[in-house]
Amino acid sequence: QLQLVESGGGLVQTGGSLKLSCGVPGFNLDYFTIAYFRRAPGKESEGVSCIRSRDGTTDYADSVEGRFTISRDNAKSTVYLEMNGLKSEDTAIYYCAAGWAVDFNSRPNGCSLIPDNEKYGFWGRGTQVTVSS
């Protein structure tokens, strides 16, 4: 059974960095598109970044472009979200989600920042990121 294993959240000061990991143990990452979403208290879920694992095509929300980098290590079946220049507004629970890459073939970047449960059928439990000023 496919499970997403998340790690890397924590407390950091404004301007600091954190690196999140999303593992898909036992599965070939080439078949998946992986995304990170976040939900801050009182706000809707927001797509942060996504990656088509087969070729590394990525997309980013405007709010994190230039500060966050998503990458993958297919040998480890793990996707990483490196977050630099963190701001208080980045405080949220971050969730990684996986979908079958074939379901995103019509998307320009091979992935989507829309939290569509029909396309992203597998979700991690989430990890808290808190940025203090």
mmCIF file of C-alpha atoms in Angstrom:
data_model
loop_
_atom_site.group_PDB
_atom_site.id
_atom_site.type_symbol
_atom_site.label_atom_id
_atom_site.label_comp_id
_atom_site.label_asym_id
_atom_site.label_seq_id
_atom_site.Cartn_x
_atom_site.Cartn_y
_atom_site.Cartn_z
ATOM 1 C CA GLN A 1 0.000 0.000 0.000
ATOM 2 C CA LEU A 2 1.334 3.384 -0.944
ATOM 3 C CA GLN A 3 2.115 5.677 1.970
ATOM 4 C CA LEU A 4 3.785 9.053 1.951
ATOM 5 C CA VAL A 5 6.357 9.573 4.689
ATOM 6 C CA GLU A 6 6.916 13.210 5.567
ATOM 7 C CA SER A 7 9.589 14.849 7.673
ATOM 8 C CA GLY A 8 11.487 18.074 8.149
ATOM 9 C CA GLY A 9 9.103 20.581 9.670
ATOM 10 C CA GLY A 10 9.914 22.689 12.687
ATOM 11 C CA LEU A 11 10.334 26.138 14.173
ATOM 12 C CA VAL A 12 12.605 28.662 12.492
ATOM 13 C CA GLN A 13 13.162 32.397 12.660
ATOM 14 C CA THR A 14 12.259 34.774 9.873
ATOM 15 C CA GLY A 15 14.791 34.489 7.089
ATOM 16 C CA GLY A 16 15.764 30.979 8.069
ATOM 17 C CA SER A 17 15.611 27.739 6.126
ATOM 18 C CA LEU A 18 13.997 24.334 6.389
ATOM 19 C CA LYS A 19 14.007 21.287 4.150
ATOM 20 C CA LEU A 20 10.976 19.023 3.947
ATOM 21 C CA SER A 21 11.098 15.446 2.698
ATOM 22 C CA CYS A 22 8.368 13.318 1.201
ATOM 23 C CA GLY A 23 9.220 9.651 0.751
ATOM 24 C CA VAL A 24 7.316 7.093 -1.287
ATOM 25 C CA PRO A 25 8.999 3.932 -0.034
ATOM 26 C CA GLY A 26 8.808 0.870 -2.222
ATOM 27 C CA PHE A 27 7.524 2.669 -5.309
ATOM 28 C CA ASN A 28 9.202 3.958 -8.451
ATOM 29 C CA LEU A 29 8.980 7.723 -8.303
ATOM 30 C CA ASP A 30 8.971 7.945 -12.113
ATOM 31 C CA TYR A 31 5.284 7.062 -12.122
ATOM 32 C CA PHE A 32 4.278 9.939 -9.866
ATOM 33 C CA THR A 33 3.687 13.631 -9.753
ATOM 34 C CA ILE A 34 4.325 15.013 -6.275
ATOM 35 C CA ALA A 35 3.108 18.288 -4.837
ATOM 36 C CA TYR A 36 3.315 20.226 -1.604
ATOM 37 C CA PHE A 37 0.272 22.042 -0.285
ATOM 38 C CA ARG A 38 -0.062 24.058 2.874
ATOM 39 C CA ARG A 39 -2.847 25.169 5.125
ATOM 40 C CA ALA A 40 -2.500 28.073 7.507
ATOM 41 C CA PRO A 41 -4.989 28.596 10.359
ATOM 42 C CA GLY A 42 -8.207 30.060 9.037
ATOM 43 C CA LYS A 43 -7.116 29.886 5.423
ATOM 44 C CA GLU A 44 -7.807 27.674 2.440
ATOM 45 C CA SER A 45 -5.303 25.089 1.260
ATOM 46 C CA GLU A 46 -2.690 26.578 -1.014
ATOM 47 C CA GLY A 47 -0.582 24.832 -3.606
ATOM 48 C CA VAL A 48 3.097 25.523 -2.937
ATOM 49 C CA SER A 49 5.088 23.551 -5.480
ATOM 50 C CA CYS A 50 4.927 20.417 -7.571
ATOM 51 C CA ILE A 51 7.221 18.192 -9.591
ATOM 52 C CA ARG A 52 6.830 15.574 -12.255
ATOM 53 C CA SER A 53 9.296 13.039 -10.996
ATOM 54 C CA ARG A 54 10.055 11.428 -14.330
ATOM 55 C CA ASP A 55 11.781 14.484 -15.757
ATOM 56 C CA GLY A 56 11.923 16.972 -12.887
ATOM 57 C CA THR A 57 9.511 19.493 -14.425
ATOM 58 C CA THR A 58 8.362 21.851 -11.672
ATOM 59 C CA ASP A 59 5.922 24.589 -10.839
ATOM 60 C CA TYR A 60 5.764 27.078 -7.966
ATOM 61 C CA ALA A 61 3.231 29.380 -6.422
ATOM 62 C CA ASP A 62 4.040 33.050 -6.935
ATOM 63 C CA SER A 63 4.307 33.471 -3.161
ATOM 64 C CA VAL A 64 7.291 31.095 -2.942
ATOM 65 C CA GLU A 65 8.936 31.489 -6.353
ATOM 66 C CA GLY A 66 12.638 32.190 -5.918
ATOM 67 C CA ARG A 67 12.648 31.121 -2.251
ATOM 68 C CA PHE A 68 11.555 27.474 -2.395
ATOM 69 C CA THR A 69 13.056 24.688 -4.490
ATOM 70 C CA ILE A 70 11.475 21.317 -5.098
ATOM 71 C CA SER A 71 13.657 18.423 -6.186
ATOM 72 C CA ARG A 72 13.633 14.669 -6.263
ATOM 73 C CA ASP A 73 15.969 11.759 -5.715
ATOM 74 C CA ASN A 74 14.434 8.932 -7.662
ATOM 75 C CA ALA A 75 16.905 6.410 -6.259
ATOM 76 C CA LYS A 76 15.607 7.194 -2.776
ATOM 77 C CA SER A 77 11.991 7.612 -3.918
ATOM 78 C CA THR A 78 11.997 10.946 -2.124
ATOM 79 C CA VAL A 79 10.985 14.483 -3.013
ATOM 80 C CA TYR A 80 12.429 17.457 -1.172
ATOM 81 C CA LEU A 81 11.146 20.978 -0.630
ATOM 82 C CA GLU A 82 13.942 23.323 0.334
ATOM 83 C CA MET A 83 12.576 26.510 1.839
ATOM 84 C CA ASN A 84 14.795 29.561 2.176
ATOM 85 C CA GLY A 85 14.072 33.113 3.211
ATOM 86 C CA LEU A 86 11.148 31.966 5.296
ATOM 87 C CA LYS A 87 8.533 34.522 6.266
ATOM 88 C CA SER A 88 5.875 34.509 8.967
ATOM 89 C CA GLU A 89 3.230 34.024 6.273
ATOM 90 C CA ASP A 90 4.849 30.678 5.409
ATOM 91 C CA THR A 91 3.656 29.316 8.757
ATOM 92 C CA ALA A 92 1.309 26.425 8.031
ATOM 93 C CA ILE A 93 0.922 22.683 8.022
ATOM 94 C CA TYR A 94 2.610 21.387 4.886
ATOM 95 C CA TYR A 95 1.256 18.303 3.168
ATOM 96 C CA CYS A 96 2.822 16.331 0.387
ATOM 97 C CA ALA A 97 0.537 14.639 -2.080
ATOM 98 C CA ALA A 98 1.122 12.152 -4.874
ATOM 99 C CA GLY A 99 -0.769 11.368 -8.011
ATOM 100 C CA TRP A 100 -0.155 9.190 -11.019
ATOM 101 C CA ALA A 101 1.915 11.177 -13.495
ATOM 102 C CA VAL A 102 -0.258 10.074 -16.408
ATOM 103 C CA ASP A 103 -3.187 12.017 -14.919
ATOM 104 C CA PHE A 104 -1.250 15.256 -15.353
ATOM 105 C CA ASN A 105 -0.177 14.778 -18.974
ATOM 106 C CA SER A 106 -2.438 17.614 -20.099
ATOM 107 C CA ARG A 107 -0.850 20.097 -17.684
ATOM 108 C CA PRO A 108 1.904 22.337 -19.117
ATOM 109 C CA ASN A 109 4.316 21.502 -16.308
ATOM 110 C CA GLY A 110 3.128 17.945 -15.801
ATOM 111 C CA CYS A 111 1.792 18.807 -12.378
ATOM 112 C CA SER A 112 -0.803 20.985 -10.681
ATOM 113 C CA LEU A 113 -1.021 23.298 -7.686
ATOM 114 C CA ILE A 114 -4.728 22.647 -7.304
ATOM 115 C CA PRO A 115 -5.491 20.360 -4.329
ATOM 116 C CA ASP A 116 -7.622 18.006 -6.383
ATOM 117 C CA ASN A 117 -8.179 14.805 -4.447
ATOM 118 C CA GLU A 118 -9.145 13.003 -7.632
ATOM 119 C CA LYS A 119 -5.744 13.647 -9.167
ATOM 120 C CA TYR A 120 -3.714 13.637 -5.953
ATOM 121 C CA GLY A 121 -5.003 10.422 -4.463
ATOM 122 C CA PHE A 122 -2.321 9.957 -1.830
ATOM 123 C CA TRP A 123 -1.621 12.387 0.978
ATOM 124 C CA GLY A 124 0.864 12.582 3.803
ATOM 125 C CA ARG A 125 -0.127 13.398 7.364
ATOM 126 C CA GLY A 126 1.409 16.841 7.208
ATOM 127 C CA THR A 127 4.264 18.536 8.998
ATOM 128 C CA GLN A 128 4.118 21.817 10.897
ATOM 129 C CA VAL A 129 6.287 24.713 9.774
ATOM 130 C CA THR A 130 6.366 27.700 12.110
ATOM 131 C CA VAL A 131 8.251 30.877 11.264
ATOM 132 C CA SER A 132 8.721 33.258 14.161
ATOM 133 C CA SER A 133 9.542 36.939 13.817
#
